[in-house]
XYZ file of C-alpha atoms in Angstrom:
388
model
C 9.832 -1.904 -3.288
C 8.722 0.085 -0.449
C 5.010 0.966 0.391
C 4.808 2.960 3.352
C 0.784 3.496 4.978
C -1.737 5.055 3.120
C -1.364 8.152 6.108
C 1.981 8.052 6.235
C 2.631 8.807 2.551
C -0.535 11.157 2.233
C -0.096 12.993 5.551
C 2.202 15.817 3.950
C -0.425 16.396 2.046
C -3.277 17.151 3.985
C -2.098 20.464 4.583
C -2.896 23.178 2.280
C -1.042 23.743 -0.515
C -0.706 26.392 -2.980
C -2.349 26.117 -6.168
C -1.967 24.292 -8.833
C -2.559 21.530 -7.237
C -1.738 18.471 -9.887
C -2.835 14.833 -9.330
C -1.980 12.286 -12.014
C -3.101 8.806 -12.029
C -2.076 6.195 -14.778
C -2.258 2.771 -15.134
C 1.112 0.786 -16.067
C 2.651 -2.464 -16.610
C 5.152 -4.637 -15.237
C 6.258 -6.874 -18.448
C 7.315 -6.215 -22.461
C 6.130 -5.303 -25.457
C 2.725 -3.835 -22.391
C 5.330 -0.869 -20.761
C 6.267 0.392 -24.097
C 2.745 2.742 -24.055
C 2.528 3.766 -20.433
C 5.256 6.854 -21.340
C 3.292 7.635 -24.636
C 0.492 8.030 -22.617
C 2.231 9.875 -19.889
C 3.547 12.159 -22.114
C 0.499 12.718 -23.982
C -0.756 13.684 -20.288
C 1.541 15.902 -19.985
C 0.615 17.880 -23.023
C -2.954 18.109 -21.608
C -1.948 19.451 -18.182
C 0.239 22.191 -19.752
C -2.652 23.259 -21.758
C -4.723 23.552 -18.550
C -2.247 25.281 -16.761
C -1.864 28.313 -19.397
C -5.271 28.660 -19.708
C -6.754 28.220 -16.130
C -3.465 28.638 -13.951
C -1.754 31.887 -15.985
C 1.549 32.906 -13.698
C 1.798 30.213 -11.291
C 4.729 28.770 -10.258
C 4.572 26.034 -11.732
C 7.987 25.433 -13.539
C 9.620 23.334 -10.929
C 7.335 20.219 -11.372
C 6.987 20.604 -14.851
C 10.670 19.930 -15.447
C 10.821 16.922 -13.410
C 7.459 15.702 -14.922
C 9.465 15.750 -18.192
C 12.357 14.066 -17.216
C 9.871 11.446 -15.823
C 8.808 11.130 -19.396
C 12.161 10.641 -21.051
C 13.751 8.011 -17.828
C 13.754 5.154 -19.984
C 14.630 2.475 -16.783
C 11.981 3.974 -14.786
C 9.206 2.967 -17.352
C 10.919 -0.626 -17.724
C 10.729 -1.212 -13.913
C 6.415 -0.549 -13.347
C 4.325 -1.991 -11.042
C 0.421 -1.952 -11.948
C -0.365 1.788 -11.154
C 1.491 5.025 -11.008
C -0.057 8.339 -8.737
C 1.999 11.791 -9.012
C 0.781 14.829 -6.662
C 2.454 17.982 -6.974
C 2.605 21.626 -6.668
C 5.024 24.457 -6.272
C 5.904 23.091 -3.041
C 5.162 19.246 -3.264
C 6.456 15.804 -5.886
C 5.468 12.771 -4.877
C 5.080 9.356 -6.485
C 3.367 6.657 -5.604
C 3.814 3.359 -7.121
C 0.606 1.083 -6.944
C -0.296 -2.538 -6.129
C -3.298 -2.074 -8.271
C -4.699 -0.319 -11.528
C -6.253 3.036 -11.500
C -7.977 4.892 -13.910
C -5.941 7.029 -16.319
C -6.827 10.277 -15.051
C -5.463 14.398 -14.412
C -7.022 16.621 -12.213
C -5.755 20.436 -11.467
C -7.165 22.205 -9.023
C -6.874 24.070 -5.444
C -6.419 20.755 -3.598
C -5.161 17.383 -4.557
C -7.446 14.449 -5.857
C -6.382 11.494 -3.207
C -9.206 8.993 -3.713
C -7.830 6.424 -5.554
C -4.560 6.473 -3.808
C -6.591 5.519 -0.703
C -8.237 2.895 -2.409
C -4.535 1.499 -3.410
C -3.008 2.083 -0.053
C -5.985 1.484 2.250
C -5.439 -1.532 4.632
C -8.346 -3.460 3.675
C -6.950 -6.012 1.644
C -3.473 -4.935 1.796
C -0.976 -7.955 3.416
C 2.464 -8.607 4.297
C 3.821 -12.370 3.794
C 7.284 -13.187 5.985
C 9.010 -16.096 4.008
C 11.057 -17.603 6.111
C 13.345 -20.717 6.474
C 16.217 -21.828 8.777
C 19.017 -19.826 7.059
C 17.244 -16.482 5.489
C 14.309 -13.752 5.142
C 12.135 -12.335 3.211
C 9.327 -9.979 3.131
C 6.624 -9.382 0.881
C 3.853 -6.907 0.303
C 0.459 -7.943 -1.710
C -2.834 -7.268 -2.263
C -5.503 -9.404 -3.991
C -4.267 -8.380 -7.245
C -0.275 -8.104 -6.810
C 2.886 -9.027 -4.755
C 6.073 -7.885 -4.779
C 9.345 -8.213 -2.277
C 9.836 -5.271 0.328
C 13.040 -3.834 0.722
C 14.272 -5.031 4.581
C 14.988 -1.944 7.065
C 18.722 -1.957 7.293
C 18.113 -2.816 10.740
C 16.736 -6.713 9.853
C 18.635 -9.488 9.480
C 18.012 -11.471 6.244
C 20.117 -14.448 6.958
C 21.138 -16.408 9.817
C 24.509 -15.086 10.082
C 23.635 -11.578 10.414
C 21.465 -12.382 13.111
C 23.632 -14.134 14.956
C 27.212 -12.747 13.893
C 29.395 -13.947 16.734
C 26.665 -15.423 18.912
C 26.454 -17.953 15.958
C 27.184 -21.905 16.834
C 30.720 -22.718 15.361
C 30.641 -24.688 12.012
C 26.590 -24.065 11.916
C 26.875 -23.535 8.247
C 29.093 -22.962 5.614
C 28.113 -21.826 1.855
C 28.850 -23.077 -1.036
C 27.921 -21.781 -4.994
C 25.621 -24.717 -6.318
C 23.812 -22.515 -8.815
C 19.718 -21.409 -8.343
C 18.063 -19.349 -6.914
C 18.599 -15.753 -5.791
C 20.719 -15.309 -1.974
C 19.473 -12.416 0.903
C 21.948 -9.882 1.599
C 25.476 -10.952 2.497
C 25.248 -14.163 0.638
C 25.867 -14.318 -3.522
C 23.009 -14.984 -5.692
C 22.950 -18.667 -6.677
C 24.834 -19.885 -3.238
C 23.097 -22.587 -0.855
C 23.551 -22.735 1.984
C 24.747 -26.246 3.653
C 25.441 -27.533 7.247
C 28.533 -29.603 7.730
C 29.484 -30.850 11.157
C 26.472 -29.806 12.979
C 24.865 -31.063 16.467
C 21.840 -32.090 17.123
C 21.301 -29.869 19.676
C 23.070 -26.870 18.644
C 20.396 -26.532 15.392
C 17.256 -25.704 17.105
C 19.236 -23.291 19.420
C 20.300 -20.942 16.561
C 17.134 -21.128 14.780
C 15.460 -20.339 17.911
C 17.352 -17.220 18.655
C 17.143 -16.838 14.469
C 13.505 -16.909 14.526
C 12.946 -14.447 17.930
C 15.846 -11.497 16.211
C 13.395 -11.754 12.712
C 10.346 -11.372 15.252
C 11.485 -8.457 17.097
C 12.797 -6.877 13.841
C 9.922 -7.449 11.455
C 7.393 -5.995 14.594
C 9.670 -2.738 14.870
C 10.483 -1.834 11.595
C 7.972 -2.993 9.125
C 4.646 -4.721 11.439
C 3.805 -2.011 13.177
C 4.726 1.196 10.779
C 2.301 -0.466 8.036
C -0.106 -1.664 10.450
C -0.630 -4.220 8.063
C -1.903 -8.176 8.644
C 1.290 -10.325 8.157
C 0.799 -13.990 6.743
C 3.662 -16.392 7.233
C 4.914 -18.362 4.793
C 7.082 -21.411 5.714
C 7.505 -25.276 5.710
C 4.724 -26.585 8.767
C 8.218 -27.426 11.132
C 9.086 -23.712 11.224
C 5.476 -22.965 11.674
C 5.324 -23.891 15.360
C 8.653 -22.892 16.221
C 8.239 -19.220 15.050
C 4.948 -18.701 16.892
C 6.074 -20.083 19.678
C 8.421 -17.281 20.427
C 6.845 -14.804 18.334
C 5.268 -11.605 20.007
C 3.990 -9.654 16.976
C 0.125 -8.802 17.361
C -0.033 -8.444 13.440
C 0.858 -12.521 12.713
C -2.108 -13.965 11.376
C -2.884 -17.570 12.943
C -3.419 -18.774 9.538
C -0.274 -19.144 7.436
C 0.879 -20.402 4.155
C 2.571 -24.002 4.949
C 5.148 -23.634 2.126
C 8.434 -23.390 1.559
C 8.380 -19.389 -0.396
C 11.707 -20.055 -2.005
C 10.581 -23.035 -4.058
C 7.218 -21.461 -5.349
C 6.358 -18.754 -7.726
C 5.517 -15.136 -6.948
C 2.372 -15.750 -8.660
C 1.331 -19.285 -6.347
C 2.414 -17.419 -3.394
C 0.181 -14.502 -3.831
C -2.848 -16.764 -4.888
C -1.735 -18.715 -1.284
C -2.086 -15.491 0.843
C -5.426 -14.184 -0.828
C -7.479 -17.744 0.163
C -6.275 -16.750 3.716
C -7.198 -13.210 3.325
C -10.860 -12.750 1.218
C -12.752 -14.163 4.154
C -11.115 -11.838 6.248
C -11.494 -8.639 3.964
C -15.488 -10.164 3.608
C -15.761 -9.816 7.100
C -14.157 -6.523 7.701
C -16.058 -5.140 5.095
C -19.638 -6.271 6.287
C -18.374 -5.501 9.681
C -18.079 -1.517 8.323
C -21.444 -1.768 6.297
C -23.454 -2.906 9.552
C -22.137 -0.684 11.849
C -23.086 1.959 9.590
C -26.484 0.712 9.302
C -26.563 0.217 13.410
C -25.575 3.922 13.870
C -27.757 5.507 11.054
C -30.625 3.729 13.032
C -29.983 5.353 16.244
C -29.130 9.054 14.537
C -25.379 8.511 14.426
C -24.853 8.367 11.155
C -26.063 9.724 7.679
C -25.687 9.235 3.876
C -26.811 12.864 3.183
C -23.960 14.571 1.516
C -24.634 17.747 3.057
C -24.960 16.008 7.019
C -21.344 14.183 6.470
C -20.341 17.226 5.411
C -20.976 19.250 8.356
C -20.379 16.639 10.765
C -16.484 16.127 8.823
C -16.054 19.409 10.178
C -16.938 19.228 13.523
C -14.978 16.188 14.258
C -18.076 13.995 14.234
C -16.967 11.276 12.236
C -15.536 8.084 13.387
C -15.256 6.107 10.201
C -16.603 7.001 6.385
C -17.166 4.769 3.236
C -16.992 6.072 0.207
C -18.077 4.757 -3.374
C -14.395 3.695 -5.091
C -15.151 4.546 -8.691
C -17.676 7.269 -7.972
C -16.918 11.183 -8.771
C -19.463 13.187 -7.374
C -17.890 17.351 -8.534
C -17.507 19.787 -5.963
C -15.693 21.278 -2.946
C -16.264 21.249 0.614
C -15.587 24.242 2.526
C -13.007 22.930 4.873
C -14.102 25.537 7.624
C -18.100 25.738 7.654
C -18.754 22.476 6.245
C -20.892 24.390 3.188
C -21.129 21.887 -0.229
C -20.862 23.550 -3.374
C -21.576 21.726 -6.685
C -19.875 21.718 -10.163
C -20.981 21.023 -13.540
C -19.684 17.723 -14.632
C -18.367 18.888 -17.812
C -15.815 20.676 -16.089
C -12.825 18.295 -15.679
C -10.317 19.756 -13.200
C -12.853 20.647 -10.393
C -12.359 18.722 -6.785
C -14.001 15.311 -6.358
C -16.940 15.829 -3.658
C -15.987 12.548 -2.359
C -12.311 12.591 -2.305
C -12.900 16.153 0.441
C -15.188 14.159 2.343
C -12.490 11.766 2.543
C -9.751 14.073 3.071
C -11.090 16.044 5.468
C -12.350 12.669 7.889
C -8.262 11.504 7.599
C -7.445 15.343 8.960
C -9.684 15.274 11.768
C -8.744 11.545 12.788
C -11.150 9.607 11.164
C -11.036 6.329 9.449
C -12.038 6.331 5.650
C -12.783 3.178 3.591
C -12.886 3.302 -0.345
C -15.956 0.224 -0.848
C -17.104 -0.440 -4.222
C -19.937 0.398 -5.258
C -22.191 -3.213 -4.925
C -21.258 -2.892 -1.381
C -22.434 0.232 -0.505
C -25.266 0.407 1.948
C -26.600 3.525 0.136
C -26.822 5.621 -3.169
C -25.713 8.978 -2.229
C -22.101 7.635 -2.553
C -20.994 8.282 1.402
C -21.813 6.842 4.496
C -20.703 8.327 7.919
C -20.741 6.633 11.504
C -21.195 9.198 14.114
C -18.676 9.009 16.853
C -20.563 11.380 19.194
């Protein structure tokens, strides 16, 4: 699986796109007899957005994702292999899926701009994770959230085992592998194999895991640390605990880890692990956004007014905005004057208020958190810090 940033992924779409604009959200399942709806119910999505599109968007172009939105709906293996939420934006010009760590609300909006709210809610940092399981021998990586983990796909360019680390820098007769049964092998090595030492010095171990331990560092912080910007947990037995810090340079490893061996636990007691490290953290983070709104909307930098975030989107004003996660407030923000216009809520493929607010903050640099709602330090559904 491979979950790149929330602005990475959403970046191409920040720029304006021709009309219709589609954004499909559904929720899905990872297990049997569960999957067997989520492509009746796709389907039967797709029958409403063709209706919409004949009768609001006669003689668009809008062919090209229809036909792969139907092929969608008859790939059998891609409905067997869901995770727990599946987003689709397209257009004449754009496809893009998004597979989720988290379920949405079943919903289809068409309209003049994409609906991107809840895929910032999924992809948003806050309590998004990455967990490096690690022993002597082999790698892996992990992506989670409160709700979910699942393995990440390594960049070709990091080592999963020891061996490809190390190639020919590797200590003669460090280890040689043998087919035992159990268990699933990294790259390179077969599933079920174990791998044993035979004929190994004392001295000569902690060397290679050493050197082992600073190439996964280096490779991790290049190629998956830094892109995702993510906080990485690591998971290990205590021993490799100290020696992997100890050479370890990546500003993303957590000082709390997980003081288990990954390979002999489930998914499931792995993910419960990493969230006890991470709520107090997301608890904090998420107070820490909540008073320094309440800090600057005390000195005049910041507002809850719809209408005030508005204008100040535009003009580059804001530093950071929270916005209600299962709120829909309908309407459009003129991208260039900052002017709110309101819709009647009984009109169902009209842009989310919110979602521009949010939109618009990401395209003029700003940060944008998706809080729900208990946490909000006001009703209106927005909160802006000022930077200026």
């Amino acid at each position: 699986m491979k979950m790149p940033s929330a602005r990475e992924q959403l970046a191409a779409f920040f720029v304006e796109q021709p009309s219709p604009c589609v954004s499909i959200y559904l929720p899905t399942h990872r297990r049997h007899p569960e999957n067997q709806q989520d492509p009746i119910r796709f389907k039967n999505m797709l029958q409403r957005l063709e209706n919409t599109l004949s009768q609001d968007f006669p003689g668009r172009k809008s062919e090209s994702f229809l036909s792969k939105l139907q092929s969608l709906a008859h790939d059998g293996p891609f409905w067997n292999h869901r995770t727990d939420g599946l987003g689709i934006l397209c257009s004449p010009d754009a496809f893009q899926i998004f597979e989720l760590q988290r379920q949405v609300e079943e919903l289809l909006v068409v309209a003049d701009s994409f609906h991107i709210k809840p895929l910032l809610r999924a992809l948003q940092a806050t309590d998004r994770y990455q967990i490096l399981g690690l022993n002597r021998n082999e790698v892996k990586l992990y992506e989670g959230n409160r709700h979910a983990l699942d393995e990440v796909d390594l960049h070709e360019e990091v080592p999963s085992t020891l061996e490809e680390a190390l190639g020919s820098e590797l200590t003669e007769e460090h280890l040689t592998v043998g087919s035992y049964g159990g268990g699933i092998g990294g790259r390179g090595q077969q599933a079920g194999s174990i791998s044993h030492g035979h004929g190994q010095k004392k001295d000569e171990i902690p060397i290679d895991e050493e050197r082992f331990f600073r190439a996964i560092d280096r490779a991790i912080l290049e190629y998956h640390s830094r892109p995702s910007g993510l906080p990485l947990l690591l998971a290990a037995l205590p021993e490799h605990h100290d020696t992997f810090r100890k050479v370890s340079h990546n500003p993303f490893l957590q000082e709390v880890g997980i003081k288990l061996d990954p390979q002999s636990i489930s998914s499931e007691r792995l993910r419960t692990e990493a969230w006890r490290v991470m709520e107090p953290q997301l608890m904090q983070r998420v107070a820490k956004h909540v008073d320094d709104f309440h800090t600057a909307n005390a000195r005049q930098l910041g507002a809850s007014d719809l209408s005030d975030i508005a204008k100040a989107v535009v003009a580059g004003r804001v530093g950071s905005l929270l916005v209600e996660a299962d709120r829909q407030i309908p309407g459009s923000v003129d991208a260039d004057s900052g002017a709110i216009e309101f819709a009647e809520h009984d009109k169902p493929n009209v842009d989310d208020l919110l979602d521009d607010l949010a939109e618009l903050t990401l395209k003029m640099g700003g940060e944008v958190f998706v809080v729900p709602a208990e946490r909000m330090p006001c009703p209106s559904g927005a909160a802006a810090t000022f930077r200026f």
